[in-house]
């Protein structure tokens, strides 16, 4: 039942992080109405843990304000991209790289998954992606938060499907042959920080702008237009 509730929070997205984020958002709304504890109980969540997360979130915000990095008044500006999942995934990619999983094959069954460091791995049974077929993934990459080794094998926790563009822009690494972009032995993009501006300029020259046809999953809202 807990796994079913988590998949409901994921809303069809190939992301444990989205499920966690949506669970927190819905709990936060219920908490403001005075029903946070009941919401947590009904959805197999820990109300004390959620309240701790809320407190830590406020502490981080206070630290950023004290450091002068964010405004004390314009909170709407700070939250302007919080509902844009493509931006959130980009932040996840930057924060979790190089915790990267390659998806291979499995069009009508579960695909094979492997990492550069450990080879074949398994998704934790509680992941929303654990039962996914290969054709349910739009891309061939997952980022993950943590891994644990058991007698049954190596399992990874909290995964999110990401696009190659996010990896190119927000991944980190070193060049192997002096070219602008190279791949490691798993096919993962490697990039030098000093080449980031040049790469961005080249990518911008190939971008497609559209007013209504872009897929929200892999595009960003730019003042009424979406960029893909």
PDB file of C-alpha atoms in Angstrom:
ATOM      1  CA  UNK A   1       0.000   0.000   0.000  1.00  0.00           C
ATOM      2  CA  UNK A   2       2.870   2.378   0.741  1.00  0.00           C
ATOM      3  CA  UNK A   3       4.413   1.674  -2.685  1.00  0.00           C
ATOM      4  CA  UNK A   4       1.012   2.239  -4.303  1.00  0.00           C
ATOM      5  CA  UNK A   5       0.708   5.588  -2.550  1.00  0.00           C
ATOM      6  CA  UNK A   6       4.195   6.564  -3.707  1.00  0.00           C
ATOM      7  CA  UNK A   7       3.381   5.711  -7.323  1.00  0.00           C
ATOM      8  CA  UNK A   8       0.239   7.822  -7.056  1.00  0.00           C
ATOM      9  CA  UNK A   9       2.343  10.789  -5.929  1.00  0.00           C
ATOM     10  CA  UNK A  10       4.671  10.220  -8.920  1.00  0.00           C
ATOM     11  CA  UNK A  11       1.728  10.949 -11.253  1.00  0.00           C
ATOM     12  CA  UNK A  12       3.167   8.826 -14.060  1.00  0.00           C
ATOM     13  CA  UNK A  13       6.612  10.437 -14.004  1.00  0.00           C
ATOM     14  CA  UNK A  14       9.699   8.212 -13.895  1.00  0.00           C
ATOM     15  CA  UNK A  15      10.961   9.834 -10.720  1.00  0.00           C
ATOM     16  CA  UNK A  16      11.082   8.958  -7.043  1.00  0.00           C
ATOM     17  CA  UNK A  17      12.132  12.540  -6.385  1.00  0.00           C
ATOM     18  CA  UNK A  18       8.948  13.870  -7.975  1.00  0.00           C
ATOM     19  CA  UNK A  19       6.915  11.497  -5.796  1.00  0.00           C
ATOM     20  CA  UNK A  20       8.699  12.770  -2.675  1.00  0.00           C
ATOM     21  CA  UNK A  21       8.279  16.389  -3.741  1.00  0.00           C
ATOM     22  CA  UNK A  22       4.583  15.956  -4.492  1.00  0.00           C
ATOM     23  CA  UNK A  23       4.010  14.148  -1.201  1.00  0.00           C
ATOM     24  CA  UNK A  24       5.647  17.048   0.642  1.00  0.00           C
ATOM     25  CA  UNK A  25       3.648  19.662  -1.263  1.00  0.00           C
ATOM     26  CA  UNK A  26       0.358  17.926  -0.569  1.00  0.00           C
ATOM     27  CA  UNK A  27       1.251  17.408   3.089  1.00  0.00           C
ATOM     28  CA  UNK A  28       2.227  21.079   3.366  1.00  0.00           C
ATOM     29  CA  UNK A  29      -1.178  22.135   2.012  1.00  0.00           C
ATOM     30  CA  UNK A  30      -2.931  19.741   4.391  1.00  0.00           C
ATOM     31  CA  UNK A  31      -0.816  21.009   7.298  1.00  0.00           C
ATOM     32  CA  UNK A  32      -1.926  24.585   6.647  1.00  0.00           C
ATOM     33  CA  UNK A  33      -5.534  23.375   6.899  1.00  0.00           C
ATOM     34  CA  UNK A  34      -4.783  21.548  10.138  1.00  0.00           C
ATOM     35  CA  UNK A  35      -4.939  18.083   8.594  1.00  0.00           C
ATOM     36  CA  UNK A  36      -1.264  17.303   8.121  1.00  0.00           C
ATOM     37  CA  UNK A  37      -1.118  14.433  10.608  1.00  0.00           C
ATOM     38  CA  UNK A  38      -4.129  12.642   9.093  1.00  0.00           C
ATOM     39  CA  UNK A  39      -2.781  13.149   5.565  1.00  0.00           C
ATOM     40  CA  UNK A  40       0.534  11.587   6.573  1.00  0.00           C
ATOM     41  CA  UNK A  41      -1.166   8.635   8.254  1.00  0.00           C
ATOM     42  CA  UNK A  42      -3.436   7.999   5.260  1.00  0.00           C
ATOM     43  CA  UNK A  43      -0.536   8.059   2.801  1.00  0.00           C
ATOM     44  CA  UNK A  44       1.998   6.047   4.881  1.00  0.00           C
ATOM     45  CA  UNK A  45       4.195   9.103   5.543  1.00  0.00           C
ATOM     46  CA  UNK A  46       5.918  10.227   8.730  1.00  0.00           C
ATOM     47  CA  UNK A  47       4.456  13.493  10.003  1.00  0.00           C
ATOM     48  CA  UNK A  48       7.441  14.209  12.318  1.00  0.00           C
ATOM     49  CA  UNK A  49       9.861  13.682   9.427  1.00  0.00           C
ATOM     50  CA  UNK A  50       7.870  15.980   7.154  1.00  0.00           C
ATOM     51  CA  UNK A  51       7.848  18.677   9.839  1.00  0.00           C
ATOM     52  CA  UNK A  52      11.605  18.288  10.240  1.00  0.00           C
ATOM     53  CA  UNK A  53      12.025  18.719   6.470  1.00  0.00           C
ATOM     54  CA  UNK A  54       9.906  21.871   6.630  1.00  0.00           C
ATOM     55  CA  UNK A  55      12.058  23.267   9.441  1.00  0.00           C
ATOM     56  CA  UNK A  56      15.313  22.474   7.609  1.00  0.00           C
ATOM     57  CA  UNK A  57      13.925  24.128   4.487  1.00  0.00           C
ATOM     58  CA  UNK A  58      13.288  27.319   6.433  1.00  0.00           C
ATOM     59  CA  UNK A  59      16.742  27.143   7.996  1.00  0.00           C
ATOM     60  CA  UNK A  60      18.376  26.943   4.570  1.00  0.00           C
ATOM     61  CA  UNK A  61      16.281  29.888   3.408  1.00  0.00           C
ATOM     62  CA  UNK A  62      17.351  31.944   6.443  1.00  0.00           C
ATOM     63  CA  UNK A  63      21.020  31.119   5.813  1.00  0.00           C
ATOM     64  CA  UNK A  64      20.726  32.217   2.172  1.00  0.00           C
ATOM     65  CA  UNK A  65      19.037  35.455   3.258  1.00  0.00           C
ATOM     66  CA  UNK A  66      21.676  36.155   5.892  1.00  0.00           C
ATOM     67  CA  UNK A  67      24.361  35.629   3.260  1.00  0.00           C
ATOM     68  CA  UNK A  68      22.637  38.134   0.984  1.00  0.00           C
ATOM     69  CA  UNK A  69      22.079  35.573  -1.759  1.00  0.00           C
ATOM     70  CA  UNK A  70      18.287  35.863  -1.812  1.00  0.00           C
ATOM     71  CA  UNK A  71      15.810  38.623  -1.069  1.00  0.00           C
ATOM     72  CA  UNK A  72      13.939  38.833   2.230  1.00  0.00           C
ATOM     73  CA  UNK A  73      10.809  40.227   0.602  1.00  0.00           C
ATOM     74  CA  UNK A  74      10.287  38.892  -2.921  1.00  0.00           C
ATOM     75  CA  UNK A  75       9.400  35.284  -2.100  1.00  0.00           C
ATOM     76  CA  UNK A  76       7.315  34.866  -5.271  1.00  0.00           C
ATOM     77  CA  UNK A  77      10.460  35.453  -7.340  1.00  0.00           C
ATOM     78  CA  UNK A  78      12.280  32.726  -5.432  1.00  0.00           C
ATOM     79  CA  UNK A  79       9.533  30.201  -6.197  1.00  0.00           C
ATOM     80  CA  UNK A  80       9.091  31.113  -9.866  1.00  0.00           C
ATOM     81  CA  UNK A  81      10.563  27.852 -11.183  1.00  0.00           C
ATOM     82  CA  UNK A  82       9.473  25.529  -8.377  1.00  0.00           C
ATOM     83  CA  UNK A  83       6.594  24.196 -10.472  1.00  0.00           C
ATOM     84  CA  UNK A  84       8.665  23.661 -13.618  1.00  0.00           C
ATOM     85  CA  UNK A  85       9.722  20.031 -13.472  1.00  0.00           C
ATOM     86  CA  UNK A  86      12.306  20.403 -16.240  1.00  0.00           C
ATOM     87  CA  UNK A  87      14.144  23.032 -14.166  1.00  0.00           C
ATOM     88  CA  UNK A  88      13.907  20.873 -11.038  1.00  0.00           C
ATOM     89  CA  UNK A  89      15.348  17.901 -12.959  1.00  0.00           C
ATOM     90  CA  UNK A  90      18.227  20.068 -14.150  1.00  0.00           C
ATOM     91  CA  UNK A  91      18.991  20.961 -10.527  1.00  0.00           C
ATOM     92  CA  UNK A  92      18.787  17.282  -9.568  1.00  0.00           C
ATOM     93  CA  UNK A  93      21.224  16.403 -12.348  1.00  0.00           C
ATOM     94  CA  UNK A  94      23.699  19.032 -11.188  1.00  0.00           C
ATOM     95  CA  UNK A  95      23.415  17.905  -7.567  1.00  0.00           C
ATOM     96  CA  UNK A  96      23.493  14.134  -8.077  1.00  0.00           C
ATOM     97  CA  UNK A  97      25.975  13.751 -10.950  1.00  0.00           C
ATOM     98  CA  UNK A  98      28.004  11.512 -11.306  1.00  0.00           C
ATOM     99  CA  UNK A  99      25.441   9.200  -9.670  1.00  0.00           C
ATOM    100  CA  UNK A 100      24.330   8.066 -13.103  1.00  0.00           C
ATOM    101  CA  UNK A 101      22.627   4.920 -14.382  1.00  0.00           C
ATOM    102  CA  UNK A 102      22.513   3.785 -18.002  1.00  0.00           C
ATOM    103  CA  UNK A 103      19.289   2.096 -19.186  1.00  0.00           C
ATOM    104  CA  UNK A 104      19.849  -0.596 -21.788  1.00  0.00           C
ATOM    105  CA  UNK A 105      17.290  -2.552 -23.849  1.00  0.00           C
ATOM    106  CA  UNK A 106      14.125  -4.082 -22.453  1.00  0.00           C
ATOM    107  CA  UNK A 107      11.483  -2.610 -24.759  1.00  0.00           C
ATOM    108  CA  UNK A 108       8.719  -4.886 -23.458  1.00  0.00           C
ATOM    109  CA  UNK A 109      10.315  -6.027 -20.222  1.00  0.00           C
ATOM    110  CA  UNK A 110      12.501  -4.586 -17.515  1.00  0.00           C
ATOM    111  CA  UNK A 111      15.695  -3.107 -18.954  1.00  0.00           C
ATOM    112  CA  UNK A 112      19.228  -3.769 -17.795  1.00  0.00           C
ATOM    113  CA  UNK A 113      20.731  -1.047 -15.627  1.00  0.00           C
ATOM    114  CA  UNK A 114      24.391  -0.368 -15.001  1.00  0.00           C
ATOM    115  CA  UNK A 115      26.769   2.268 -13.641  1.00  0.00           C
ATOM    116  CA  UNK A 116      30.337   3.113 -14.584  1.00  0.00           C
ATOM    117  CA  UNK A 117      31.633   2.123 -11.154  1.00  0.00           C
ATOM    118  CA  UNK A 118      29.675  -1.042 -10.346  1.00  0.00           C
ATOM    119  CA  UNK A 119      28.354  -2.484 -13.601  1.00  0.00           C
ATOM    120  CA  UNK A 120      24.936  -4.106 -13.317  1.00  0.00           C
ATOM    121  CA  UNK A 121      22.722  -2.743 -10.544  1.00  0.00           C
ATOM    122  CA  UNK A 122      19.108  -3.071  -9.401  1.00  0.00           C
ATOM    123  CA  UNK A 123      16.521  -0.504  -8.421  1.00  0.00           C
ATOM    124  CA  UNK A 124      15.184  -0.694  -4.888  1.00  0.00           C
ATOM    125  CA  UNK A 125      11.789  -2.488  -4.847  1.00  0.00           C
ATOM    126  CA  UNK A 126      10.194   0.666  -3.447  1.00  0.00           C
ATOM    127  CA  UNK A 127      11.200   2.774  -6.450  1.00  0.00           C
ATOM    128  CA  UNK A 128       8.483   3.977  -8.822  1.00  0.00           C
ATOM    129  CA  UNK A 129      10.806   2.882 -11.648  1.00  0.00           C
ATOM    130  CA  UNK A 130      11.435  -0.637 -10.382  1.00  0.00           C
ATOM    131  CA  UNK A 131       8.690  -2.292 -12.439  1.00  0.00           C
ATOM    132  CA  UNK A 132       9.013  -0.038 -15.505  1.00  0.00           C
ATOM    133  CA  UNK A 133       9.541  -1.585 -18.946  1.00  0.00           C
ATOM    134  CA  UNK A 134      12.247  -0.262 -21.220  1.00  0.00           C
ATOM    135  CA  UNK A 135       9.728   1.414 -23.541  1.00  0.00           C
ATOM    136  CA  UNK A 136       8.301   3.418 -20.635  1.00  0.00           C
ATOM    137  CA  UNK A 137      11.491   5.471 -20.392  1.00  0.00           C
ATOM    138  CA  UNK A 138      11.821   8.382 -22.795  1.00  0.00           C
ATOM    139  CA  UNK A 139      15.572   8.603 -22.231  1.00  0.00           C
ATOM    140  CA  UNK A 140      18.360   6.184 -21.378  1.00  0.00           C
ATOM    141  CA  UNK A 141      19.608   7.828 -18.185  1.00  0.00           C
ATOM    142  CA  UNK A 142      18.699   7.910 -14.517  1.00  0.00           C
ATOM    143  CA  UNK A 143      20.307   9.878 -11.711  1.00  0.00           C
ATOM    144  CA  UNK A 144      20.157   8.375  -8.229  1.00  0.00           C
ATOM    145  CA  UNK A 145      20.654   9.479  -4.647  1.00  0.00           C
ATOM    146  CA  UNK A 146      22.224   6.499  -2.875  1.00  0.00           C
ATOM    147  CA  UNK A 147      23.106   2.827  -3.184  1.00  0.00           C
ATOM    148  CA  UNK A 148      23.363  -0.101  -0.784  1.00  0.00           C
ATOM    149  CA  UNK A 149      24.893  -3.566  -1.185  1.00  0.00           C
ATOM    150  CA  UNK A 150      22.974  -6.576   0.106  1.00  0.00           C
ATOM    151  CA  UNK A 151      23.214 -10.340  -0.342  1.00  0.00           C
ATOM    152  CA  UNK A 152      20.789  -9.983  -3.270  1.00  0.00           C
ATOM    153  CA  UNK A 153      22.967  -7.461  -5.101  1.00  0.00           C
ATOM    154  CA  UNK A 154      23.583  -3.735  -5.349  1.00  0.00           C
ATOM    155  CA  UNK A 155      20.451  -1.578  -5.075  1.00  0.00           C
ATOM    156  CA  UNK A 156      20.052   2.134  -5.765  1.00  0.00           C
ATOM    157  CA  UNK A 157      17.571   4.449  -4.047  1.00  0.00           C
ATOM    158  CA  UNK A 158      15.622   7.448  -5.297  1.00  0.00           C
ATOM    159  CA  UNK A 159      16.027   7.616  -9.083  1.00  0.00           C
ATOM    160  CA  UNK A 160      14.881  10.126 -11.687  1.00  0.00           C
ATOM    161  CA  UNK A 161      14.957   9.841 -15.464  1.00  0.00           C
ATOM    162  CA  UNK A 162      16.912  12.706 -17.068  1.00  0.00           C
ATOM    163  CA  UNK A 163      17.617  13.765 -20.644  1.00  0.00           C
ATOM    164  CA  UNK A 164      21.038  13.758 -22.347  1.00  0.00           C
ATOM    165  CA  UNK A 165      20.810  17.555 -22.682  1.00  0.00           C
ATOM    166  CA  UNK A 166      20.627  17.952 -18.900  1.00  0.00           C
ATOM    167  CA  UNK A 167      23.700  15.722 -18.538  1.00  0.00           C
ATOM    168  CA  UNK A 168      25.634  17.715 -21.131  1.00  0.00           C
ATOM    169  CA  UNK A 169      24.779  21.053 -19.522  1.00  0.00           C
ATOM    170  CA  UNK A 170      24.968  20.118 -15.855  1.00  0.00           C
ATOM    171  CA  UNK A 171      27.238  17.072 -15.689  1.00  0.00           C
ATOM    172  CA  UNK A 172      30.863  17.484 -14.628  1.00  0.00           C
ATOM    173  CA  UNK A 173      33.995  15.691 -15.697  1.00  0.00           C
ATOM    174  CA  UNK A 174      37.298  15.955 -17.512  1.00  0.00           C
ATOM    175  CA  UNK A 175      38.082  15.809 -21.198  1.00  0.00           C
ATOM    176  CA  UNK A 176      39.811  12.707 -22.444  1.00  0.00           C
ATOM    177  CA  UNK A 177      41.144  13.793 -25.865  1.00  0.00           C
ATOM    178  CA  UNK A 178      41.009  17.585 -25.931  1.00  0.00           C
ATOM    179  CA  UNK A 179      37.675  17.776 -27.767  1.00  0.00           C
ATOM    180  CA  UNK A 180      34.767  19.830 -26.487  1.00  0.00           C
ATOM    181  CA  UNK A 181      32.692  16.845 -25.424  1.00  0.00           C
ATOM    182  CA  UNK A 182      33.672  13.233 -24.848  1.00  0.00           C
ATOM    183  CA  UNK A 183      32.006  10.149 -23.409  1.00  0.00           C
ATOM    184  CA  UNK A 184      33.266   7.777 -20.765  1.00  0.00           C
ATOM    185  CA  UNK A 185      33.129   3.998 -21.179  1.00  0.00           C
ATOM    186  CA  UNK A 186      29.435   3.882 -20.207  1.00  0.00           C
ATOM    187  CA  UNK A 187      28.510   6.539 -22.749  1.00  0.00           C
ATOM    188  CA  UNK A 188      28.131   9.232 -20.080  1.00  0.00           C
ATOM    189  CA  UNK A 189      28.999  12.783 -21.203  1.00  0.00           C
ATOM    190  CA  UNK A 190      32.209  14.253 -19.794  1.00  0.00           C
ATOM    191  CA  UNK A 191      32.820  17.990 -19.955  1.00  0.00           C
ATOM    192  CA  UNK A 192      35.375  20.524 -18.716  1.00  0.00           C
ATOM    193  CA  UNK A 193      33.975  23.506 -16.824  1.00  0.00           C
ATOM    194  CA  UNK A 194      35.876  26.036 -18.953  1.00  0.00           C
ATOM    195  CA  UNK A 195      34.098  24.799 -22.074  1.00  0.00           C
ATOM    196  CA  UNK A 196      30.593  25.222 -20.637  1.00  0.00           C
ATOM    197  CA  UNK A 197      29.980  28.713 -22.072  1.00  0.00           C
ATOM    198  CA  UNK A 198      31.105  27.660 -25.532  1.00  0.00           C
ATOM    199  CA  UNK A 199      28.900  24.574 -25.444  1.00  0.00           C
ATOM    200  CA  UNK A 200      25.893  26.602 -24.304  1.00  0.00           C
ATOM    201  CA  UNK A 201      26.388  29.050 -27.179  1.00  0.00           C
ATOM    202  CA  UNK A 202      26.523  26.202 -29.688  1.00  0.00           C
ATOM    203  CA  UNK A 203      23.419  24.566 -28.223  1.00  0.00           C
ATOM    204  CA  UNK A 204      21.502  27.859 -28.297  1.00  0.00           C
ATOM    205  CA  UNK A 205      22.137  28.030 -32.027  1.00  0.00           C
ATOM    206  CA  UNK A 206      20.242  24.764 -32.457  1.00  0.00           C
ATOM    207  CA  UNK A 207      17.281  25.471 -30.154  1.00  0.00           C
ATOM    208  CA  UNK A 208      13.709  25.334 -31.351  1.00  0.00           C
ATOM    209  CA  UNK A 209      11.223  27.867 -29.977  1.00  0.00           C
ATOM    210  CA  UNK A 210       7.503  27.226 -30.114  1.00  0.00           C
ATOM    211  CA  UNK A 211       4.407  28.717 -28.516  1.00  0.00           C
ATOM    212  CA  UNK A 212       2.243  25.654 -28.019  1.00  0.00           C
ATOM    213  CA  UNK A 213       3.766  22.457 -29.435  1.00  0.00           C
ATOM    214  CA  UNK A 214       6.616  21.858 -27.009  1.00  0.00           C
ATOM    215  CA  UNK A 215       6.455  18.985 -24.564  1.00  0.00           C
ATOM    216  CA  UNK A 216       6.477  20.331 -21.000  1.00  0.00           C
ATOM    217  CA  UNK A 217       8.462  17.316 -19.815  1.00  0.00           C
ATOM    218  CA  UNK A 218      11.643  18.366 -21.645  1.00  0.00           C
ATOM    219  CA  UNK A 219      11.164  22.078 -22.229  1.00  0.00           C
ATOM    220  CA  UNK A 220      11.376  25.296 -20.242  1.00  0.00           C
ATOM    221  CA  UNK A 221       8.962  28.195 -20.179  1.00  0.00           C
ATOM    222  CA  UNK A 222      10.621  31.412 -21.330  1.00  0.00           C
ATOM    223  CA  UNK A 223       8.059  34.175 -20.990  1.00  0.00           C
ATOM    224  CA  UNK A 224       5.246  32.465 -22.852  1.00  0.00           C
ATOM    225  CA  UNK A 225       7.438  30.462 -25.220  1.00  0.00           C
ATOM    226  CA  UNK A 226       8.836  27.066 -24.542  1.00  0.00           C
ATOM    227  CA  UNK A 227      12.376  26.090 -25.390  1.00  0.00           C
ATOM    228  CA  UNK A 228      13.300  22.497 -26.232  1.00  0.00           C
TER     229      UNK A 228
END
